[in-house]
């Protein structure tokens, strides 16, 4: 039997303009046929309250929160009023307790997958993250974090709100973590303006919906092309157990650090006891290249005119055919294949260069993205590419994850307390991204891998919009041009160069 969709109208702040609203609804139905229901969010009554509304205002009657389940199977969750910190909470407001109780009553339901519709008056805080702009509305200042938390938990297919006198239809967002969780349905957030507004902003939204309980599961979880990351991802992370990539979730119990004043030449553990060198990470000797290496500093193949800084164990050089003029590489002076192979001394200096580059790029209104491809490469190259500070770390991670998903690449986030050396053993092929915030993404390469992936993501329209420069071979410059770029970088970087 064919499942007929329900035809629904959603409306923004009515503010007592009932004749205007119903006149508009009658006009729509005369042209498009009858709708099954009309849902209203925001301020419904006018400022001149009548006796019936007074009973709700006084608390004699309440309608603060709940779940409406229609005979069709449609489930509509609602939370009335605006957020309040007062106790007891006024009848026309809600508190964190209301949100907690509404979540508990629904999430405890067997096999809860979400609700069809969520109705709230305020917008959820940060709803525009990863998505199209709502214009003049700043969602980092308006709206409610309690609503964000509620939406993240209830996973509505449609979420309607009002109060800001603006129309905003956000791009649909996903309710699962790509490649880590089973695909789920998307959420569409729509904010509506006030009825009869003079600016002619949209206050009525028409849509058709089949209750999720009646839908084919594969059809329900189909992802539209314009789907984005979940804007409340940080909230979801706070309620979920961090997934660690095959390593222990606890931090190592004994962390080592140098105490140069009291224990020269030794390392001391966090419990204050001396440890012999046999218990620390053994210093590794660089392996020998199997043939000519373009990056061993002592090699005649190195293009030394691109070198901009030389430390004790590492050096910096401009990338040949760089994506940008200040695209730089962090390289070990000796021959190491990957970060996982580095000795503690070399790794310490890599970290110092990262810190110096972070300060340098921040002084220019930029942040860096670093990536390593330990696949079909002989010598470790940490590619460091600046992007404008306008791009948040969440924007950048979303861009990498989305483009990885398109190419069936499993790109996972490494928990903050973990390091890549805890995730993969020496000799294992991998791709690795690190932001200047310390956030990291990782892919273990098990088959083939696109050699230009990291660079192509950064060159894409979602970030630097330089697709014509995604391959270094099409970006090579003459030697005089390279020398001029290296000289300029060396001069600008000098105040930040510890070496």
PDB file of N, CA and C in Angstrom, residues 36-128:
ATOM      1  N   UNK A  36      -2.730  19.078   5.869  1.00  0.00           N
ATOM      2  CA  UNK A  36      -3.161  18.244   6.990  1.00  0.00           C
ATOM      3  C   UNK A  36      -3.018  18.944   8.335  1.00  0.00           C
ATOM      4  N   UNK A  37      -2.061  19.856   8.442  1.00  0.00           N
ATOM      5  CA  UNK A  37      -1.893  20.548   9.721  1.00  0.00           C
ATOM      6  C   UNK A  37      -1.130  21.842   9.541  1.00  0.00           C
ATOM      7  N   UNK A  38      -1.324  22.748  10.512  1.00  0.00           N
ATOM      8  CA  UNK A  38      -0.613  24.022  10.592  1.00  0.00           C
ATOM      9  C   UNK A  38       0.118  24.062  11.926  1.00  0.00           C
ATOM     10  N   UNK A  39       1.453  24.229  11.891  1.00  0.00           N
ATOM     11  CA  UNK A  39       2.273  24.291  13.100  1.00  0.00           C
ATOM     12  C   UNK A  39       2.775  25.712  13.287  1.00  0.00           C
ATOM     13  N   UNK A  40       2.696  26.233  14.496  1.00  0.00           N
ATOM     14  CA  UNK A  40       3.125  27.606  14.766  1.00  0.00           C
ATOM     15  C   UNK A  40       4.236  27.623  15.811  1.00  0.00           C
ATOM     16  N   UNK A  41       5.264  28.430  15.558  1.00  0.00           N
ATOM     17  CA  UNK A  41       6.366  28.595  16.512  1.00  0.00           C
ATOM     18  C   UNK A  41       6.551  30.078  16.809  1.00  0.00           C
ATOM     19  N   UNK A  42       7.195  30.367  17.940  1.00  0.00           N
ATOM     20  CA  UNK A  42       7.471  31.761  18.299  1.00  0.00           C
ATOM     21  C   UNK A  42       6.345  32.388  19.095  1.00  0.00           C
ATOM     22  N   UNK A  43       6.250  33.724  19.032  1.00  0.00           N
ATOM     23  CA  UNK A  43       5.216  34.464  19.772  1.00  0.00           C
ATOM     24  C   UNK A  43       3.882  34.313  19.059  1.00  0.00           C
ATOM     25  N   UNK A  44       2.936  33.654  19.688  1.00  0.00           N
ATOM     26  CA  UNK A  44       1.648  33.416  19.036  1.00  0.00           C
ATOM     27  C   UNK A  44       0.637  34.503  19.351  1.00  0.00           C
ATOM     28  N   UNK A  45       0.554  34.897  20.627  1.00  0.00           N
ATOM     29  CA  UNK A  45      -0.457  35.886  21.021  1.00  0.00           C
ATOM     30  C   UNK A  45       0.089  37.299  20.914  1.00  0.00           C
ATOM     31  N   UNK A  46      -0.834  38.258  20.854  1.00  0.00           N
ATOM     32  CA  UNK A  46      -0.425  39.665  20.832  1.00  0.00           C
ATOM     33  C   UNK A  46      -0.076  40.099  22.241  1.00  0.00           C
ATOM     34  N   UNK A  47       0.471  41.317  22.339  1.00  0.00           N
ATOM     35  CA  UNK A  47       0.857  41.826  23.662  1.00  0.00           C
ATOM     36  C   UNK A  47      -0.362  42.061  24.534  1.00  0.00           C
ATOM     37  N   UNK A  48      -1.551  42.252  23.881  1.00  0.00           N
ATOM     38  CA  UNK A  48      -2.777  42.417  24.662  1.00  0.00           C
ATOM     39  C   UNK A  48      -3.361  41.043  24.932  1.00  0.00           C
ATOM     40  N   UNK A  49      -3.049  40.480  26.094  1.00  0.00           N
ATOM     41  CA  UNK A  49      -3.461  39.112  26.394  1.00  0.00           C
ATOM     42  C   UNK A  49      -4.930  39.053  26.780  1.00  0.00           C
ATOM     43  N   UNK A  50      -5.576  37.968  26.365  1.00  0.00           N
ATOM     44  CA  UNK A  50      -6.967  37.781  26.776  1.00  0.00           C
ATOM     45  C   UNK A  50      -7.013  36.865  28.006  1.00  0.00           C
ATOM     46  N   UNK A  51      -8.196  36.648  28.514  1.00  0.00           N
ATOM     47  CA  UNK A  51      -8.360  35.880  29.750  1.00  0.00           C
ATOM     48  C   UNK A  51      -7.865  34.447  29.611  1.00  0.00           C
ATOM     49  N   UNK A  52      -8.072  33.868  28.430  1.00  0.00           N
ATOM     50  CA  UNK A  52      -7.663  32.479  28.234  1.00  0.00           C
ATOM     51  C   UNK A  52      -6.145  32.345  28.335  1.00  0.00           C
ATOM     52  N   UNK A  53      -5.418  33.284  27.706  1.00  0.00           N
ATOM     53  CA  UNK A  53      -3.951  33.246  27.747  1.00  0.00           C
ATOM     54  C   UNK A  53      -3.454  33.541  29.159  1.00  0.00           C
ATOM     55  N   UNK A  54      -4.206  34.336  29.903  1.00  0.00           N
ATOM     56  CA  UNK A  54      -3.783  34.694  31.260  1.00  0.00           C
ATOM     57  C   UNK A  54      -3.629  33.459  32.133  1.00  0.00           C
ATOM     58  N   UNK A  55      -4.435  32.430  31.896  1.00  0.00           N
ATOM     59  CA  UNK A  55      -4.320  31.205  32.689  1.00  0.00           C
ATOM     60  C   UNK A  55      -2.985  30.506  32.471  1.00  0.00           C
ATOM     61  N   UNK A  56      -2.476  30.566  31.218  1.00  0.00           N
ATOM     62  CA  UNK A  56      -1.162  29.980  30.945  1.00  0.00           C
ATOM     63  C   UNK A  56      -0.043  30.858  31.515  1.00  0.00           C
ATOM     64  N   UNK A  57      -0.236  32.184  31.400  1.00  0.00           N
ATOM     65  CA  UNK A  57       0.779  33.097  31.910  1.00  0.00           C
ATOM     66  C   UNK A  57       0.924  32.969  33.423  1.00  0.00           C
ATOM     67  N   UNK A  58      -0.181  32.740  34.116  1.00  0.00           N
ATOM     68  CA  UNK A  58      -0.140  32.629  35.578  1.00  0.00           C
ATOM     69  C   UNK A  58       0.351  31.262  36.041  1.00  0.00           C
ATOM     70  N   UNK A  59       0.348  30.278  35.141  1.00  0.00           N
ATOM     71  CA  UNK A  59       0.787  28.944  35.514  1.00  0.00           C
ATOM     72  C   UNK A  59      -0.349  28.015  35.876  1.00  0.00           C
ATOM     73  N   UNK A  60      -1.591  28.526  35.834  1.00  0.00           N
ATOM     74  CA  UNK A  60      -2.740  27.669  36.136  1.00  0.00           C
ATOM     75  C   UNK A  60      -2.834  26.549  35.103  1.00  0.00           C
ATOM     76  N   UNK A  61      -2.474  26.857  33.866  1.00  0.00           N
ATOM     77  CA  UNK A  61      -2.400  25.845  32.813  1.00  0.00           C
ATOM     78  C   UNK A  61      -0.986  25.848  32.243  1.00  0.00           C
ATOM     79  N   UNK A  62      -0.522  24.694  31.828  1.00  0.00           N
ATOM     80  CA  UNK A  62       0.853  24.590  31.326  1.00  0.00           C
ATOM     81  C   UNK A  62       0.899  23.795  30.023  1.00  0.00           C
ATOM     82  N   UNK A  63       1.848  24.145  29.203  1.00  0.00           N
ATOM     83  CA  UNK A  63       2.083  23.391  27.975  1.00  0.00           C
ATOM     84  C   UNK A  63       3.523  23.509  27.582  1.00  0.00           C
ATOM     85  N   UNK A  64       4.413  23.239  28.530  1.00  0.00           N
ATOM     86  CA  UNK A  64       5.830  23.583  28.367  1.00  0.00           C
ATOM     87  C   UNK A  64       6.589  22.692  27.390  1.00  0.00           C
ATOM     88  N   UNK A  65       6.353  21.411  27.435  1.00  0.00           N
ATOM     89  CA  UNK A  65       7.149  20.490  26.612  1.00  0.00           C
ATOM     90  C   UNK A  65       6.359  19.208  26.403  1.00  0.00           C
ATOM     91  N   UNK A  66       6.783  18.413  25.414  1.00  0.00           N
ATOM     92  CA  UNK A  66       6.113  17.136  25.231  1.00  0.00           C
ATOM     93  C   UNK A  66       6.345  16.550  23.860  1.00  0.00           C
ATOM     94  N   UNK A  67       5.598  15.490  23.571  1.00  0.00           N
ATOM     95  CA  UNK A  67       5.669  14.805  22.284  1.00  0.00           C
ATOM     96  C   UNK A  67       4.247  14.565  21.809  1.00  0.00           C
ATOM     97  N   UNK A  68       3.960  15.059  20.598  1.00  0.00           N
ATOM     98  CA  UNK A  68       2.660  14.817  19.991  1.00  0.00           C
ATOM     99  C   UNK A  68       2.818  13.695  18.979  1.00  0.00           C
ATOM    100  N   UNK A  69       2.069  12.617  19.156  1.00  0.00           N
ATOM    101  CA  UNK A  69       2.106  11.487  18.229  1.00  0.00           C
ATOM    102  C   UNK A  69       0.761  11.406  17.519  1.00  0.00           C
ATOM    103  N   UNK A  70       0.750  11.692  16.225  1.00  0.00           N
ATOM    104  CA  UNK A  70      -0.486  11.672  15.459  1.00  0.00           C
ATOM    105  C   UNK A  70      -0.896  10.255  15.083  1.00  0.00           C
ATOM    106  N   UNK A  71      -2.121  10.106  14.649  1.00  0.00           N
ATOM    107  CA  UNK A  71      -2.613   8.786  14.238  1.00  0.00           C
ATOM    108  C   UNK A  71      -1.856   8.277  13.010  1.00  0.00           C
ATOM    109  N   UNK A  72      -1.231   9.200  12.267  1.00  0.00           N
ATOM    110  CA  UNK A  72      -0.457   8.823  11.079  1.00  0.00           C
ATOM    111  C   UNK A  72       0.884   8.201  11.453  1.00  0.00           C
ATOM    112  N   UNK A  73       1.296   8.383  12.717  1.00  0.00           N
ATOM    113  CA  UNK A  73       2.617   7.926  13.142  1.00  0.00           C
ATOM    114  C   UNK A  73       3.626   9.057  13.220  1.00  0.00           C
ATOM    115  N   UNK A  74       3.213  10.275  12.774  1.00  0.00           N
ATOM    116  CA  UNK A  74       4.115  11.433  12.829  1.00  0.00           C
ATOM    117  C   UNK A  74       4.387  11.807  14.284  1.00  0.00           C
ATOM    118  N   UNK A  75       5.658  12.051  14.615  1.00  0.00           N
ATOM    119  CA  UNK A  75       6.038  12.432  15.969  1.00  0.00           C
ATOM    120  C   UNK A  75       6.606  13.837  15.975  1.00  0.00           C
ATOM    121  N   UNK A  76       5.982  14.700  16.778  1.00  0.00           N
ATOM    122  CA  UNK A  76       6.392  16.106  16.874  1.00  0.00           C
ATOM    123  C   UNK A  76       6.771  16.409  18.316  1.00  0.00           C
ATOM    124  N   UNK A  77       8.047  16.702  18.541  1.00  0.00           N
ATOM    125  CA  UNK A  77       8.499  17.115  19.874  1.00  0.00           C
ATOM    126  C   UNK A  77       8.422  18.634  19.942  1.00  0.00           C
ATOM    127  N   UNK A  78       8.085  19.163  21.115  1.00  0.00           N
ATOM    128  CA  UNK A  78       7.979  20.625  21.245  1.00  0.00           C
ATOM    129  C   UNK A  78       8.494  21.076  22.602  1.00  0.00           C
ATOM    130  N   UNK A  79       9.040  22.282  22.614  1.00  0.00           N
ATOM    131  CA  UNK A  79       9.512  22.927  23.838  1.00  0.00           C
ATOM    132  C   UNK A  79       9.050  24.369  23.770  1.00  0.00           C
ATOM    133  N   UNK A  80       8.151  24.746  24.685  1.00  0.00           N
ATOM    134  CA  UNK A  80       7.513  26.062  24.624  1.00  0.00           C
ATOM    135  C   UNK A  80       8.315  27.125  25.360  1.00  0.00           C
ATOM    136  N   UNK A  81       8.131  28.372  24.915  1.00  0.00           N
ATOM    137  CA  UNK A  81       8.689  29.514  25.627  1.00  0.00           C
ATOM    138  C   UNK A  81      10.152  29.790  25.319  1.00  0.00           C
ATOM    139  N   UNK A  82      10.718  30.676  26.146  1.00  0.00           N
ATOM    140  CA  UNK A  82      12.123  31.063  26.005  1.00  0.00           C
ATOM    141  C   UNK A  82      12.910  30.567  27.201  1.00  0.00           C
ATOM    142  N   UNK A  83      14.226  30.511  27.052  1.00  0.00           N
ATOM    143  CA  UNK A  83      15.084  29.981  28.113  1.00  0.00           C
ATOM    144  C   UNK A  83      15.101  30.924  29.322  1.00  0.00           C
ATOM    145  N   UNK A  84      15.039  30.348  30.506  1.00  0.00           N
ATOM    146  CA  UNK A  84      15.069  31.136  31.741  1.00  0.00           C
ATOM    147  C   UNK A  84      15.988  30.476  32.761  1.00  0.00           C
ATOM    148  N   UNK A  85      16.697  31.327  33.521  1.00  0.00           N
ATOM    149  CA  UNK A  85      17.555  30.826  34.588  1.00  0.00           C
ATOM    150  C   UNK A  85      16.851  30.901  35.940  1.00  0.00           C
ATOM    151  N   UNK A  86      15.661  31.495  35.953  1.00  0.00           N
ATOM    152  CA  UNK A  86      14.940  31.694  37.220  1.00  0.00           C
ATOM    153  C   UNK A  86      14.372  30.388  37.753  1.00  0.00           C
ATOM    154  N   UNK A  87      14.303  30.296  39.062  1.00  0.00           N
ATOM    155  CA  UNK A  87      13.657  29.168  39.736  1.00  0.00           C
ATOM    156  C   UNK A  87      12.649  29.713  40.734  1.00  0.00           C
ATOM    157  N   UNK A  88      11.403  29.262  40.716  1.00  0.00           N
ATOM    158  CA  UNK A  88      10.865  28.311  39.733  1.00  0.00           C
ATOM    159  C   UNK A  88      10.737  28.963  38.361  1.00  0.00           C
ATOM    160  N   UNK A  89      10.820  28.148  37.335  1.00  0.00           N
ATOM    161  CA  UNK A  89      10.766  28.645  35.966  1.00  0.00           C
ATOM    162  C   UNK A  89       9.371  29.177  35.654  1.00  0.00           C
ATOM    163  N   UNK A  90       9.268  30.399  35.091  1.00  0.00           N
ATOM    164  CA  UNK A  90       7.949  30.935  34.717  1.00  0.00           C
ATOM    165  C   UNK A  90       7.236  30.007  33.738  1.00  0.00           C
ATOM    166  N   UNK A  91       5.920  30.081  33.713  1.00  0.00           N
ATOM    167  CA  UNK A  91       5.118  29.167  32.890  1.00  0.00           C
ATOM    168  C   UNK A  91       5.392  29.332  31.411  1.00  0.00           C
ATOM    169  N   UNK A  92       5.828  30.518  30.991  1.00  0.00           N
ATOM    170  CA  UNK A  92       6.068  30.765  29.567  1.00  0.00           C
ATOM    171  C   UNK A  92       7.547  30.605  29.206  1.00  0.00           C
ATOM    172  N   UNK A  93       8.309  29.916  30.056  1.00  0.00           N
ATOM    173  CA  UNK A  93       9.734  29.701  29.796  1.00  0.00           C
ATOM    174  C   UNK A  93      10.099  28.241  30.033  1.00  0.00           C
ATOM    175  N   UNK A  94      11.339  27.899  29.682  1.00  0.00           N
ATOM    176  CA  UNK A  94      11.834  26.552  29.957  1.00  0.00           C
ATOM    177  C   UNK A  94      13.216  26.656  30.599  1.00  0.00           C
ATOM    178  N   UNK A  95      13.613  25.595  31.260  1.00  0.00           N
ATOM    179  CA  UNK A  95      14.913  25.554  31.933  1.00  0.00           C
ATOM    180  C   UNK A  95      15.680  24.322  31.468  1.00  0.00           C
ATOM    181  N   UNK A  96      16.898  24.173  31.961  1.00  0.00           N
ATOM    182  CA  UNK A  96      17.692  22.991  31.621  1.00  0.00           C
ATOM    183  C   UNK A  96      17.002  21.719  32.110  1.00  0.00           C
ATOM    184  N   UNK A  97      16.248  21.839  33.208  1.00  0.00           N
ATOM    185  CA  UNK A  97      15.515  20.683  33.723  1.00  0.00           C
ATOM    186  C   UNK A  97      14.467  20.209  32.717  1.00  0.00           C
ATOM    187  N   UNK A  98      13.781  21.171  32.074  1.00  0.00           N
ATOM    188  CA  UNK A  98      12.778  20.803  31.062  1.00  0.00           C
ATOM    189  C   UNK A  98      13.427  20.057  29.898  1.00  0.00           C
ATOM    190  N   UNK A  99      14.571  20.555  29.464  1.00  0.00           N
ATOM    191  CA  UNK A  99      15.268  19.923  28.349  1.00  0.00           C
ATOM    192  C   UNK A  99      15.722  18.518  28.735  1.00  0.00           C
ATOM    193  N   UNK A 100      16.287  18.390  29.922  1.00  0.00           N
ATOM    194  CA  UNK A 100      16.756  17.081  30.393  1.00  0.00           C
ATOM    195  C   UNK A 100      15.617  16.077  30.470  1.00  0.00           C
ATOM    196  N   UNK A 101      14.481  16.511  31.019  1.00  0.00           N
ATOM    197  CA  UNK A 101      13.350  15.592  31.174  1.00  0.00           C
ATOM    198  C   UNK A 101      12.740  15.209  29.827  1.00  0.00           C
ATOM    199  N   UNK A 102      12.696  16.171  28.892  1.00  0.00           N
ATOM    200  CA  UNK A 102      12.168  15.855  27.575  1.00  0.00           C
ATOM    201  C   UNK A 102      13.089  14.876  26.858  1.00  0.00           C
ATOM    202  N   UNK A 103      14.384  15.109  26.938  1.00  0.00           N
ATOM    203  CA  UNK A 103      15.343  14.187  26.329  1.00  0.00           C
ATOM    204  C   UNK A 103      15.227  12.799  26.944  1.00  0.00           C
ATOM    205  N   UNK A 104      15.166  12.746  28.276  1.00  0.00           N
ATOM    206  CA  UNK A 104      15.124  11.454  28.963  1.00  0.00           C
ATOM    207  C   UNK A 104      13.894  10.645  28.567  1.00  0.00           C
ATOM    208  N   UNK A 105      12.755  11.324  28.480  1.00  0.00           N
ATOM    209  CA  UNK A 105      11.513  10.610  28.173  1.00  0.00           C
ATOM    210  C   UNK A 105      11.542  10.010  26.766  1.00  0.00           C
ATOM    211  N   UNK A 106      12.269  10.675  25.846  1.00  0.00           N
ATOM    212  CA  UNK A 106      12.307  10.179  24.476  1.00  0.00           C
ATOM    213  C   UNK A 106      13.471   9.222  24.234  1.00  0.00           C
ATOM    214  N   UNK A 107      14.638   9.555  24.752  1.00  0.00           N
ATOM    215  CA  UNK A 107      15.813   8.721  24.498  1.00  0.00           C
ATOM    216  C   UNK A 107      15.718   7.360  25.165  1.00  0.00           C
ATOM    217  N   UNK A 108      14.867   7.261  26.195  1.00  0.00           N
ATOM    218  CA  UNK A 108      14.700   5.966  26.861  1.00  0.00           C
ATOM    219  C   UNK A 108      13.796   5.027  26.068  1.00  0.00           C
ATOM    220  N   UNK A 109      13.148   5.570  25.025  1.00  0.00           N
ATOM    221  CA  UNK A 109      12.278   4.747  24.183  1.00  0.00           C
ATOM    222  C   UNK A 109      13.102   3.713  23.425  1.00  0.00           C
ATOM    223  N   UNK A 110      12.589   2.507  23.343  1.00  0.00           N
ATOM    224  CA  UNK A 110      13.295   1.426  22.661  1.00  0.00           C
ATOM    225  C   UNK A 110      13.545   1.793  21.202  1.00  0.00           C
ATOM    226  N   UNK A 111      14.798   1.620  20.770  1.00  0.00           N
ATOM    227  CA  UNK A 111      15.189   1.867  19.374  1.00  0.00           C
ATOM    228  C   UNK A 111      14.893   3.292  18.915  1.00  0.00           C
ATOM    229  N   UNK A 112      15.094   4.261  19.796  1.00  0.00           N
ATOM    230  CA  UNK A 112      14.861   5.661  19.427  1.00  0.00           C
ATOM    231  C   UNK A 112      15.834   6.082  18.324  1.00  0.00           C
ATOM    232  N   UNK A 113      15.305   6.613  17.225  1.00  0.00           N
ATOM    233  CA  UNK A 113      16.142   7.049  16.103  1.00  0.00           C
ATOM    234  C   UNK A 113      16.045   8.539  15.847  1.00  0.00           C
ATOM    235  N   UNK A 114      15.068   9.182  16.495  1.00  0.00           N
ATOM    236  CA  UNK A 114      14.859  10.604  16.280  1.00  0.00           C
ATOM    237  C   UNK A 114      13.379  10.906  16.181  1.00  0.00           C
ATOM    238  N   UNK A 115      13.051  12.180  15.985  1.00  0.00           N
ATOM    239  CA  UNK A 115      11.656  12.590  15.812  1.00  0.00           C
ATOM    240  C   UNK A 115      11.495  13.195  14.426  1.00  0.00           C
ATOM    241  N   UNK A 116      10.259  13.249  13.973  1.00  0.00           N
ATOM    242  CA  UNK A 116      10.020  13.817  12.647  1.00  0.00           C
ATOM    243  C   UNK A 116      10.178  15.333  12.655  1.00  0.00           C
ATOM    244  N   UNK A 117       9.629  15.974  13.675  1.00  0.00           N
ATOM    245  CA  UNK A 117       9.631  17.443  13.721  1.00  0.00           C
ATOM    246  C   UNK A 117       9.932  17.897  15.147  1.00  0.00           C
ATOM    247  N   UNK A 118      10.715  18.971  15.271  1.00  0.00           N
ATOM    248  CA  UNK A 118      10.955  19.626  16.561  1.00  0.00           C
ATOM    249  C   UNK A 118      10.512  21.075  16.434  1.00  0.00           C
ATOM    250  N   UNK A 119       9.695  21.534  17.385  1.00  0.00           N
ATOM    251  CA  UNK A 119       9.220  22.912  17.414  1.00  0.00           C
ATOM    252  C   UNK A 119       9.787  23.613  18.641  1.00  0.00           C
ATOM    253  N   UNK A 120      10.489  24.720  18.428  1.00  0.00           N
ATOM    254  CA  UNK A 120      10.974  25.547  19.537  1.00  0.00           C
ATOM    255  C   UNK A 120      10.754  27.001  19.157  1.00  0.00           C
ATOM    256  N   UNK A 121      10.717  27.864  20.149  1.00  0.00           N
ATOM    257  CA  UNK A 121      10.628  29.292  19.828  1.00  0.00           C
ATOM    258  C   UNK A 121      12.007  29.873  19.519  1.00  0.00           C
ATOM    259  N   UNK A 122      13.018  29.752  20.411  1.00  0.00           N
ATOM    260  CA  UNK A 122      14.337  30.294  20.101  1.00  0.00           C
ATOM    261  C   UNK A 122      15.081  29.445  19.076  1.00  0.00           C
ATOM    262  N   UNK A 123      16.017  30.076  18.399  1.00  0.00           N
ATOM    263  CA  UNK A 123      16.938  29.345  17.526  1.00  0.00           C
ATOM    264  C   UNK A 123      17.919  28.568  18.388  1.00  0.00           C
ATOM    265  N   UNK A 124      18.498  27.514  17.853  1.00  0.00           N
ATOM    266  CA  UNK A 124      19.602  26.851  18.547  1.00  0.00           C
ATOM    267  C   UNK A 124      20.889  27.669  18.342  1.00  0.00           C
ATOM    268  N   UNK A 125      21.691  27.769  19.380  1.00  0.00           N
ATOM    269  CA  UNK A 125      22.955  28.507  19.281  1.00  0.00           C
ATOM    270  C   UNK A 125      23.900  27.801  18.304  1.00  0.00           C
ATOM    271  N   UNK A 126      24.624  28.574  17.486  1.00  0.00           N
ATOM    272  CA  UNK A 126      25.650  28.066  16.552  1.00  0.00           C
ATOM    273  C   UNK A 126      25.093  27.238  15.401  1.00  0.00           C
ATOM    274  N   UNK A 127      23.825  27.401  15.089  1.00  0.00           N
ATOM    275  CA  UNK A 127      23.230  26.557  14.046  1.00  0.00           C
ATOM    276  C   UNK A 127      23.859  26.799  12.680  1.00  0.00           C
ATOM    277  N   UNK A 128      24.456  27.957  12.447  1.00  0.00           N
ATOM    278  CA  UNK A 128      25.024  28.245  11.124  1.00  0.00           C
ATOM    279  C   UNK A 128      26.396  27.606  10.901  1.00  0.00           C
TER     280      UNK A 128
END
